[in-house]
PDB file of C-alpha atoms and ligand atoms in Angstrom:
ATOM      1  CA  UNK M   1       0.000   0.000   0.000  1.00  0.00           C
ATOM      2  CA  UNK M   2       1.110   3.073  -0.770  1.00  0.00           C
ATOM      3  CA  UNK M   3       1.255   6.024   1.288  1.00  0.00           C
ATOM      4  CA  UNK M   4       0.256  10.132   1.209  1.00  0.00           C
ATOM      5  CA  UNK M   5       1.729  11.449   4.460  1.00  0.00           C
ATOM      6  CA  UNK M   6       0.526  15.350   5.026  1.00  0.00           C
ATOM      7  CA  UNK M   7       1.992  17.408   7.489  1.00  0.00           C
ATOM      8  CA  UNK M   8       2.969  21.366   8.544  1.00  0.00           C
ATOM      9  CA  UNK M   9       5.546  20.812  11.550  1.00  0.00           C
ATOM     10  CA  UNK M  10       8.229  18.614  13.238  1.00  0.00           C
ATOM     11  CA  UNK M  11       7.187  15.323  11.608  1.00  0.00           C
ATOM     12  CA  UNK M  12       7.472  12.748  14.902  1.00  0.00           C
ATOM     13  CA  UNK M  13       4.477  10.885  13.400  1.00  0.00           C
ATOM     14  CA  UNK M  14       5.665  10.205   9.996  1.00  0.00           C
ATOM     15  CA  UNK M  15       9.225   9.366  11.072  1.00  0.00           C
ATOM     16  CA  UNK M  16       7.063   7.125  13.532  1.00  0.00           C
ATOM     17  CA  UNK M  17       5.290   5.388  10.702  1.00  0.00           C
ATOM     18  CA  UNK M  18       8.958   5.340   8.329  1.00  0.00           C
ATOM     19  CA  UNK M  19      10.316   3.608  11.295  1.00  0.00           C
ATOM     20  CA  UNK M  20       7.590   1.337  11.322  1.00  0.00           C
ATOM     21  CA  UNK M  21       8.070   0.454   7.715  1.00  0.00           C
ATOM     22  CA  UNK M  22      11.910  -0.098   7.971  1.00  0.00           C
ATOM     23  CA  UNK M  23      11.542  -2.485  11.006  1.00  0.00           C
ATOM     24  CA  UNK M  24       8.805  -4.572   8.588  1.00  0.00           C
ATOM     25  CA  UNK M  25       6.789  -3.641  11.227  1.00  0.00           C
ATOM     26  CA  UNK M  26       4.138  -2.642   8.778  1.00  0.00           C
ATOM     27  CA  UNK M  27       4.245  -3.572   5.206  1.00  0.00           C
ATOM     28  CA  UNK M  28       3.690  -0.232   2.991  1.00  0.00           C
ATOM     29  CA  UNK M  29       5.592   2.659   1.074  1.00  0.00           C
ATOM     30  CA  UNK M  30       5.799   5.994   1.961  1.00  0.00           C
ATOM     31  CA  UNK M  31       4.851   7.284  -1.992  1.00  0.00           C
ATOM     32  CA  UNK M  32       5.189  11.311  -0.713  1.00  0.00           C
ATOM     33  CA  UNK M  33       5.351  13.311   2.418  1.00  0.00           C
ATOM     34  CA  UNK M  34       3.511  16.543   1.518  1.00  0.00           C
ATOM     35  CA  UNK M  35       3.957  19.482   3.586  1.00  0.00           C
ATOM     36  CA  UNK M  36       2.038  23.015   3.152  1.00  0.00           C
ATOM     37  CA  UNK M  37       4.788  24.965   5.018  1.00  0.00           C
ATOM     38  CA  UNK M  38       8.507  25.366   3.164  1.00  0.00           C
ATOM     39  CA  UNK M  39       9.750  25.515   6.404  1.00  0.00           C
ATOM     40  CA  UNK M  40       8.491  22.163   8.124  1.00  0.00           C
ATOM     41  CA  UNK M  41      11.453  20.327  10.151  1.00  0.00           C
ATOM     42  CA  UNK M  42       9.727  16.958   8.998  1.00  0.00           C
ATOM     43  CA  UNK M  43      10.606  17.457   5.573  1.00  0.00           C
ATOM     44  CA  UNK M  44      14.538  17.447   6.618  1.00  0.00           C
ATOM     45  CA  UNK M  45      13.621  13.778   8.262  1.00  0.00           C
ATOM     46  CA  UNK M  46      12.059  12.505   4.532  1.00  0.00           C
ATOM     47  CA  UNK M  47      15.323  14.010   2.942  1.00  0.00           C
ATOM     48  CA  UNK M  48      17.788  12.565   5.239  1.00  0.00           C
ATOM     49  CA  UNK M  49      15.699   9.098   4.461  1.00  0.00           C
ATOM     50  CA  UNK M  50      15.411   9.588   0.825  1.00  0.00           C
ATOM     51  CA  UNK M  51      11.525   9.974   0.775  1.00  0.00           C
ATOM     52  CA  UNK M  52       9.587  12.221  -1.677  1.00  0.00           C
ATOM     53  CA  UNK M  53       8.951  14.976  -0.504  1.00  0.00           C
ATOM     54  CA  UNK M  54       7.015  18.028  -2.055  1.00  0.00           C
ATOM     55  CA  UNK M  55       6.031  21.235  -0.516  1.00  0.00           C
ATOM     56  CA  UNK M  56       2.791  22.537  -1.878  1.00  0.00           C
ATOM     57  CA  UNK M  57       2.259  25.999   0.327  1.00  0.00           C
ATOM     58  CA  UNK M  58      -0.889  26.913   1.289  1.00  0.00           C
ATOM     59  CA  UNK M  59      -0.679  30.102   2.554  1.00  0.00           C
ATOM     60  CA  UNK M  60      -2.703  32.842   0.089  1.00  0.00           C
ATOM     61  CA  UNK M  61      -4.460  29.937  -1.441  1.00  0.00           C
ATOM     62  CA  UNK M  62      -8.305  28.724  -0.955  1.00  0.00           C
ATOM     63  CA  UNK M  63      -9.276  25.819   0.405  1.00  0.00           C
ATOM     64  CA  UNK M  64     -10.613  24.269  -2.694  1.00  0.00           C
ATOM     65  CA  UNK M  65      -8.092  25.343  -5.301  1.00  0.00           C
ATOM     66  CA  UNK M  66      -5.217  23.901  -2.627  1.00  0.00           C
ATOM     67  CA  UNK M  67      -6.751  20.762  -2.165  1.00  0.00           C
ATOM     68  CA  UNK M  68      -7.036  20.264  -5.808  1.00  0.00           C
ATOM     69  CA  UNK M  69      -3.244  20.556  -6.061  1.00  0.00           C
ATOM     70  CA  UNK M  70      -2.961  18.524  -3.319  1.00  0.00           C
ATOM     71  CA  UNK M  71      -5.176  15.478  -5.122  1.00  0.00           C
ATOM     72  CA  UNK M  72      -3.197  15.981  -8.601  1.00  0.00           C
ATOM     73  CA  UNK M  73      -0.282  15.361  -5.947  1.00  0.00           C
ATOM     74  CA  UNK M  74      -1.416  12.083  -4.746  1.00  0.00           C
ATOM     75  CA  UNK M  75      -2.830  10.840  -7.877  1.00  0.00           C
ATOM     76  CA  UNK M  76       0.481  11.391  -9.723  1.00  0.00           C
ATOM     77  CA  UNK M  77       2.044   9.517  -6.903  1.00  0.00           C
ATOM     78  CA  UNK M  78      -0.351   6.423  -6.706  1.00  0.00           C
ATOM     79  CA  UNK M  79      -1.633   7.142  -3.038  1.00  0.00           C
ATOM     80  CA  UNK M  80      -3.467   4.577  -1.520  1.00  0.00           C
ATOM     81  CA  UNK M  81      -3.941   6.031   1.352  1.00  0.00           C
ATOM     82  CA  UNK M  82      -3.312   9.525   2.717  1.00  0.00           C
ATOM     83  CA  UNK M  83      -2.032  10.125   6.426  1.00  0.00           C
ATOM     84  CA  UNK M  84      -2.735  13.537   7.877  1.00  0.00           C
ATOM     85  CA  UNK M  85       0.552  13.591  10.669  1.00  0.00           C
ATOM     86  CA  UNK M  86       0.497  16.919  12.479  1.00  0.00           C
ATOM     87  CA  UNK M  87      -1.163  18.492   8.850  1.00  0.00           C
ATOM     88  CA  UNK M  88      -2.732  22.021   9.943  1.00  0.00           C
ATOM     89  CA  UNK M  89      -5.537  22.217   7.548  1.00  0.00           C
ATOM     90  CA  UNK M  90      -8.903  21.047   7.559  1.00  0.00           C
ATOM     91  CA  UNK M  91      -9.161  19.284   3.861  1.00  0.00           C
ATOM     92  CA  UNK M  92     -12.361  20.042   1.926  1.00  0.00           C
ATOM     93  CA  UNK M  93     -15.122  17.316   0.809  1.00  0.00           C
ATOM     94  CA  UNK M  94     -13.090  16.627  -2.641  1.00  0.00           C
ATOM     95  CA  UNK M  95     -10.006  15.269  -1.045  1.00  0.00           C
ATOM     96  CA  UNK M  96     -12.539  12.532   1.155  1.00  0.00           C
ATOM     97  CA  UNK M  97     -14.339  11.792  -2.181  1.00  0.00           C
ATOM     98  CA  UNK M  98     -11.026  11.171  -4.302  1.00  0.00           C
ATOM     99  CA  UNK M  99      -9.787   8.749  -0.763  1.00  0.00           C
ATOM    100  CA  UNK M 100     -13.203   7.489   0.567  1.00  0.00           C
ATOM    101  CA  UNK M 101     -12.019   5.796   3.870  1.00  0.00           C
ATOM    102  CA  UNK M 102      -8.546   6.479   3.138  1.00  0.00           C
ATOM    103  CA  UNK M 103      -7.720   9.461   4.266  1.00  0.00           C
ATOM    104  CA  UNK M 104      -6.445   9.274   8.101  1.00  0.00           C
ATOM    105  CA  UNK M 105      -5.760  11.148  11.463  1.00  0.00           C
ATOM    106  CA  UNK M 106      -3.837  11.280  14.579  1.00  0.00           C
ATOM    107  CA  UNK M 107      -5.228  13.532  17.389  1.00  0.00           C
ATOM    108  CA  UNK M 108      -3.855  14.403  20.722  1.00  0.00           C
ATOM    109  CA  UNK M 109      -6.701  13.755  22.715  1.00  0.00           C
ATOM    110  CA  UNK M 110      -9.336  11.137  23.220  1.00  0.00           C
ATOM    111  CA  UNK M 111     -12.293  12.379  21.241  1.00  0.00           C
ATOM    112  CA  UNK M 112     -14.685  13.485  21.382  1.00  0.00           C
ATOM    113  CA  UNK M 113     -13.123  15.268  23.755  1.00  0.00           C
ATOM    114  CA  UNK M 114     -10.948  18.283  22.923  1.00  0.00           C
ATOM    115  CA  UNK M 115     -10.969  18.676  19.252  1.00  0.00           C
ATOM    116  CA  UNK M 116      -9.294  21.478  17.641  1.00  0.00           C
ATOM    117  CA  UNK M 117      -5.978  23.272  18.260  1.00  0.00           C
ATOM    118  CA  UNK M 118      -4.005  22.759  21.832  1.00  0.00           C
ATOM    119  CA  UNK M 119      -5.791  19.548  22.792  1.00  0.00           C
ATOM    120  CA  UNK M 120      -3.628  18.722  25.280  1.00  0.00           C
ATOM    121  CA  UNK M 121      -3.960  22.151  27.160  1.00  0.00           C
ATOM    122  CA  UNK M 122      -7.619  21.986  26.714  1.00  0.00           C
ATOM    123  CA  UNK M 123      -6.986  18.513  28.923  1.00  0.00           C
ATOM    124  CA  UNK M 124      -5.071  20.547  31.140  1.00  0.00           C
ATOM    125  CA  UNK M 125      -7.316  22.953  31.792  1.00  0.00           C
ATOM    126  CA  UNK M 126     -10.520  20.924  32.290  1.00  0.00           C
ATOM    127  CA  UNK M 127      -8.772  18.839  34.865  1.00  0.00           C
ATOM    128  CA  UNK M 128      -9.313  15.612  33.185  1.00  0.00           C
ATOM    129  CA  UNK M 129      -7.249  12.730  34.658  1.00  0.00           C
ATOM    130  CA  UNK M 130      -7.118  10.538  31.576  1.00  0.00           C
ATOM    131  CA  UNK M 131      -5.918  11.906  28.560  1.00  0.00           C
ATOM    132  CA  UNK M 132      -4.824   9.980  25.354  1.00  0.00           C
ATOM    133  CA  UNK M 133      -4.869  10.162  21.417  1.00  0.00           C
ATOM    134  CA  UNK M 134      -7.047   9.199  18.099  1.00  0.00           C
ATOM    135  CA  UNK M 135      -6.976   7.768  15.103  1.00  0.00           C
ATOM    136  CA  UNK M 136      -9.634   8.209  13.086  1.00  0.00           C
ATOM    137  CA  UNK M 137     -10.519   8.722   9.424  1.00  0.00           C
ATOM    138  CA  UNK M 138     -11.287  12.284   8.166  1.00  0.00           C
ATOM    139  CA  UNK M 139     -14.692  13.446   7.187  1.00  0.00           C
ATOM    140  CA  UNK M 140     -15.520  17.138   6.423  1.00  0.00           C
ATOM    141  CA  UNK M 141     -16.091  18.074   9.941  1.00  0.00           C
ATOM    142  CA  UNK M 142     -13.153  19.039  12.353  1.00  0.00           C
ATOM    143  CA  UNK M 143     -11.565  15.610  13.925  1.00  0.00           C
ATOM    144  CA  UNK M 144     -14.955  13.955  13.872  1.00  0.00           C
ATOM    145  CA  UNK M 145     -14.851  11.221  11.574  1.00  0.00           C
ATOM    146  CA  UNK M 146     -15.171   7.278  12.656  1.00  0.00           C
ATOM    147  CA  UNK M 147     -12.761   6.345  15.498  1.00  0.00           C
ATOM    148  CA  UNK M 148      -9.839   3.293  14.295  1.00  0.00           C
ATOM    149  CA  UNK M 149      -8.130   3.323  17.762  1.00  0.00           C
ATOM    150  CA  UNK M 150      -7.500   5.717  20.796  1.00  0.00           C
ATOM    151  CA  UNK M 151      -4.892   5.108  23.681  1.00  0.00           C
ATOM    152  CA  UNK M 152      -5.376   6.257  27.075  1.00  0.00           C
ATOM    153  CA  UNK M 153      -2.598   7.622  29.463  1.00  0.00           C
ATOM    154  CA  UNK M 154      -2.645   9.379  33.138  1.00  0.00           C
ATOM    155  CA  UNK M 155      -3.044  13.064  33.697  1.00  0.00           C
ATOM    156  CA  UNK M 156      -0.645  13.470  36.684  1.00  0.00           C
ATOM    157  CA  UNK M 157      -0.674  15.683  39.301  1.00  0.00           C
ATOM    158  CA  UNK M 158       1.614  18.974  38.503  1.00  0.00           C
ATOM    159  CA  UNK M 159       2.159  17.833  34.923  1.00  0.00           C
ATOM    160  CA  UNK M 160       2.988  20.443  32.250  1.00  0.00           C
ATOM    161  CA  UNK M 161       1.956  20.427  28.791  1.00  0.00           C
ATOM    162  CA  UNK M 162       5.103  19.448  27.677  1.00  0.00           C
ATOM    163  CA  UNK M 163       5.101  16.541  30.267  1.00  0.00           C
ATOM    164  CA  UNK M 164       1.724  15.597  29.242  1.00  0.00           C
ATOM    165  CA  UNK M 165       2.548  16.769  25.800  1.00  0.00           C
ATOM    166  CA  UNK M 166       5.436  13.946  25.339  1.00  0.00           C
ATOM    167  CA  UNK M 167       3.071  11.316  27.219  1.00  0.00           C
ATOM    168  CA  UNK M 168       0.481  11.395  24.411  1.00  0.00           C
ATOM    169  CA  UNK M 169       2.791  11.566  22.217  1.00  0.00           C
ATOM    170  CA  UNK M 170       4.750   8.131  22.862  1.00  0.00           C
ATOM    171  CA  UNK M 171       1.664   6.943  22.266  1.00  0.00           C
ATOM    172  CA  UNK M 172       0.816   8.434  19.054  1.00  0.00           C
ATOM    173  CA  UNK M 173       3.364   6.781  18.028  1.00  0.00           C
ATOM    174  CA  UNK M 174       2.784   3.664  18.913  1.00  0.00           C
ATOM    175  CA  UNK M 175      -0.764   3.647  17.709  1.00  0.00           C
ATOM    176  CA  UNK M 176      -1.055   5.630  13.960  1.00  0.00           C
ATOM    177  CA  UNK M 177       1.611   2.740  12.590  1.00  0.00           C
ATOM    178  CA  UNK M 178      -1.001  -0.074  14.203  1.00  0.00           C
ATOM    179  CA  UNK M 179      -3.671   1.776  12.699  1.00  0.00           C
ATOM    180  CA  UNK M 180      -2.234   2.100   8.799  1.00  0.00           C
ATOM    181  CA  UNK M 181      -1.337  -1.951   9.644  1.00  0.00           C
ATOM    182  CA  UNK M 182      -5.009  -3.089  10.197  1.00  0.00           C
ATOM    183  CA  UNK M 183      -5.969  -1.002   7.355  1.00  0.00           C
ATOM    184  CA  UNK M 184      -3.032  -2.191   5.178  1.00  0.00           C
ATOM    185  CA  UNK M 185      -4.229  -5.993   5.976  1.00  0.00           C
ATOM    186  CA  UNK M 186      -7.785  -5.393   5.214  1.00  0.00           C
ATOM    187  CA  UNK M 187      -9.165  -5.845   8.829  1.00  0.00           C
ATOM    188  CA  UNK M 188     -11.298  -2.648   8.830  1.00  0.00           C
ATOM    189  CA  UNK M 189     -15.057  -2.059   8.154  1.00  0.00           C
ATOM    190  CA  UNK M 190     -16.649   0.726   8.899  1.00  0.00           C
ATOM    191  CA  UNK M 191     -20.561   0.735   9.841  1.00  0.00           C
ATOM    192  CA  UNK M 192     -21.714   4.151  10.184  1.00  0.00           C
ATOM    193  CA  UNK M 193     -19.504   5.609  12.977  1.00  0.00           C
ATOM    194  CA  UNK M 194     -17.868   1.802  14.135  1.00  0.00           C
ATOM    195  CA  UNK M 195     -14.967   0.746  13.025  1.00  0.00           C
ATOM    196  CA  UNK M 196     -14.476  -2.928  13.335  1.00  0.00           C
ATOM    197  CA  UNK M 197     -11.310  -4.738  13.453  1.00  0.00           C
ATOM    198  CA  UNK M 198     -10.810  -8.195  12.671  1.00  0.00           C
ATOM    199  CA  UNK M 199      -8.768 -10.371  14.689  1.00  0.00           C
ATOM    200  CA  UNK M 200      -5.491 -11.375  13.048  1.00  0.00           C
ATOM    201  CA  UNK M 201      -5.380 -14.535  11.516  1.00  0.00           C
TER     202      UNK M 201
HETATM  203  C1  LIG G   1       0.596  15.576  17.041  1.00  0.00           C
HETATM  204  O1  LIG G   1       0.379  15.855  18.388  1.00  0.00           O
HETATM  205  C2  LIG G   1      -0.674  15.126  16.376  1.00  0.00           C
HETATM  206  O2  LIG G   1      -1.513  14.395  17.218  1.00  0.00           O
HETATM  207  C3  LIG G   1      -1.318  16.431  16.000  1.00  0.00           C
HETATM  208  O3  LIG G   1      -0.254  17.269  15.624  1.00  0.00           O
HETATM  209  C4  LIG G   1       0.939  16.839  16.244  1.00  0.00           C
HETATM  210  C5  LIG G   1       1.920  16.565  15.159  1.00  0.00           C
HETATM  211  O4  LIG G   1       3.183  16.224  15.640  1.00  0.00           O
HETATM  212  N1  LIG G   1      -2.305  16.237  14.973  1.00  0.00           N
HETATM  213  P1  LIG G   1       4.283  15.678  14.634  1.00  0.00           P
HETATM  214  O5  LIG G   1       4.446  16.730  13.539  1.00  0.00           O
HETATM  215  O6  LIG G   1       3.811  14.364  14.100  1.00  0.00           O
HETATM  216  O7  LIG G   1       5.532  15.547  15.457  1.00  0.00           O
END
């Protein structure tokens, strides 16, 4: 299977899931790393790996004419399926109809709680004492489509958002590669807003 991975920033997620693949931990291709800012310190992790890499910037542009680009992008490359890692955009409803149920997300938080920017101070602030993070595949609306898998870890007492910050995160990583995998070996149907995943065989 080929992968679309999208991002705007530092790029933990996809060098997650390119560690994944080079440890046959999960058996796919990284096809293009798209990022919408020049600037992105992921990018420098896809060049030091050799991965194709293409900036498309987004600033100035509309959300439909971008994300037309962006498909042209993905189609040249033979995406299978697209991975939104730390990607700062919402994506409009042509990207989900040219990737219907392949087009995927991390968040840092367990939704439905605390969608949107700064999840993780949101947390914070409402005092929860579990937090966690999401996988889930995109629809229209802001981090609201069907749930694939969600991890839960501890809000401690006197953490800071960086502490709780790099908690989630460790596990971000360790769930978006397990995610692409079940997808990549066909376990997932989707029934409305369930996801079911088959057992392994
Ligand atoms: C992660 O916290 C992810 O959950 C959120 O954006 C952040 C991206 O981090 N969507 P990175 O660029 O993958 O390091």
């Amino acid at each position: 299977m080929r992968l679309g991975i999208l991002i705007s920033g530092r790029g933990s997620n996809f060098e997650a899931i390119a560690n994944a693949i080079a440890r046959g931990k999960l058996e796919a291709e990284i096809a293009i790393v798209i990022s919408n800012r020049a600037n992105a310190p992921g990018l420098e992790i896809a060049r030091q790996r050799g991965i194709p890499m293409r900036v498309i910037a987004s600033a100035g542009i509309e959300r439909e004419a971008y994300d037309k680009l962006l498909i042209e992008e993905l189609e040249t490359h033979q995406v299978d399926l697209v991975c939104l890692a730390g990607f700062m955009r919402m994506l409009s409803a042509s990207v989900i109809r040219a990737f219907p149920n392949r087009v995927l997300n991390i968040h840092p938080s367990l939704l439905p709680a605390f969608s949107g920017l700064d999840a993780q101070r949101q947390a914070i602030e409402f005092g929860v004492k579990i937090a966690g993070c999401t996988v889930h595949f995109v629809d229209e609306f802001l981090d609201s489509g069907p749930i694939i898998l969600q991890a839960a870890v501890p809000v401690l007492e006197g953490d800071t958002l960086e502490a709780l910050s790099a908690r989630i995160l460790a596990q971000e990583h360790v769930i978006y590669p397990k995610a692409i995998g079940y997808i990549v070996d066909g376990r997932v149907t989707v029934e409305g807003r369930r996801v079911m995943v088959r057992e392994e065989e």
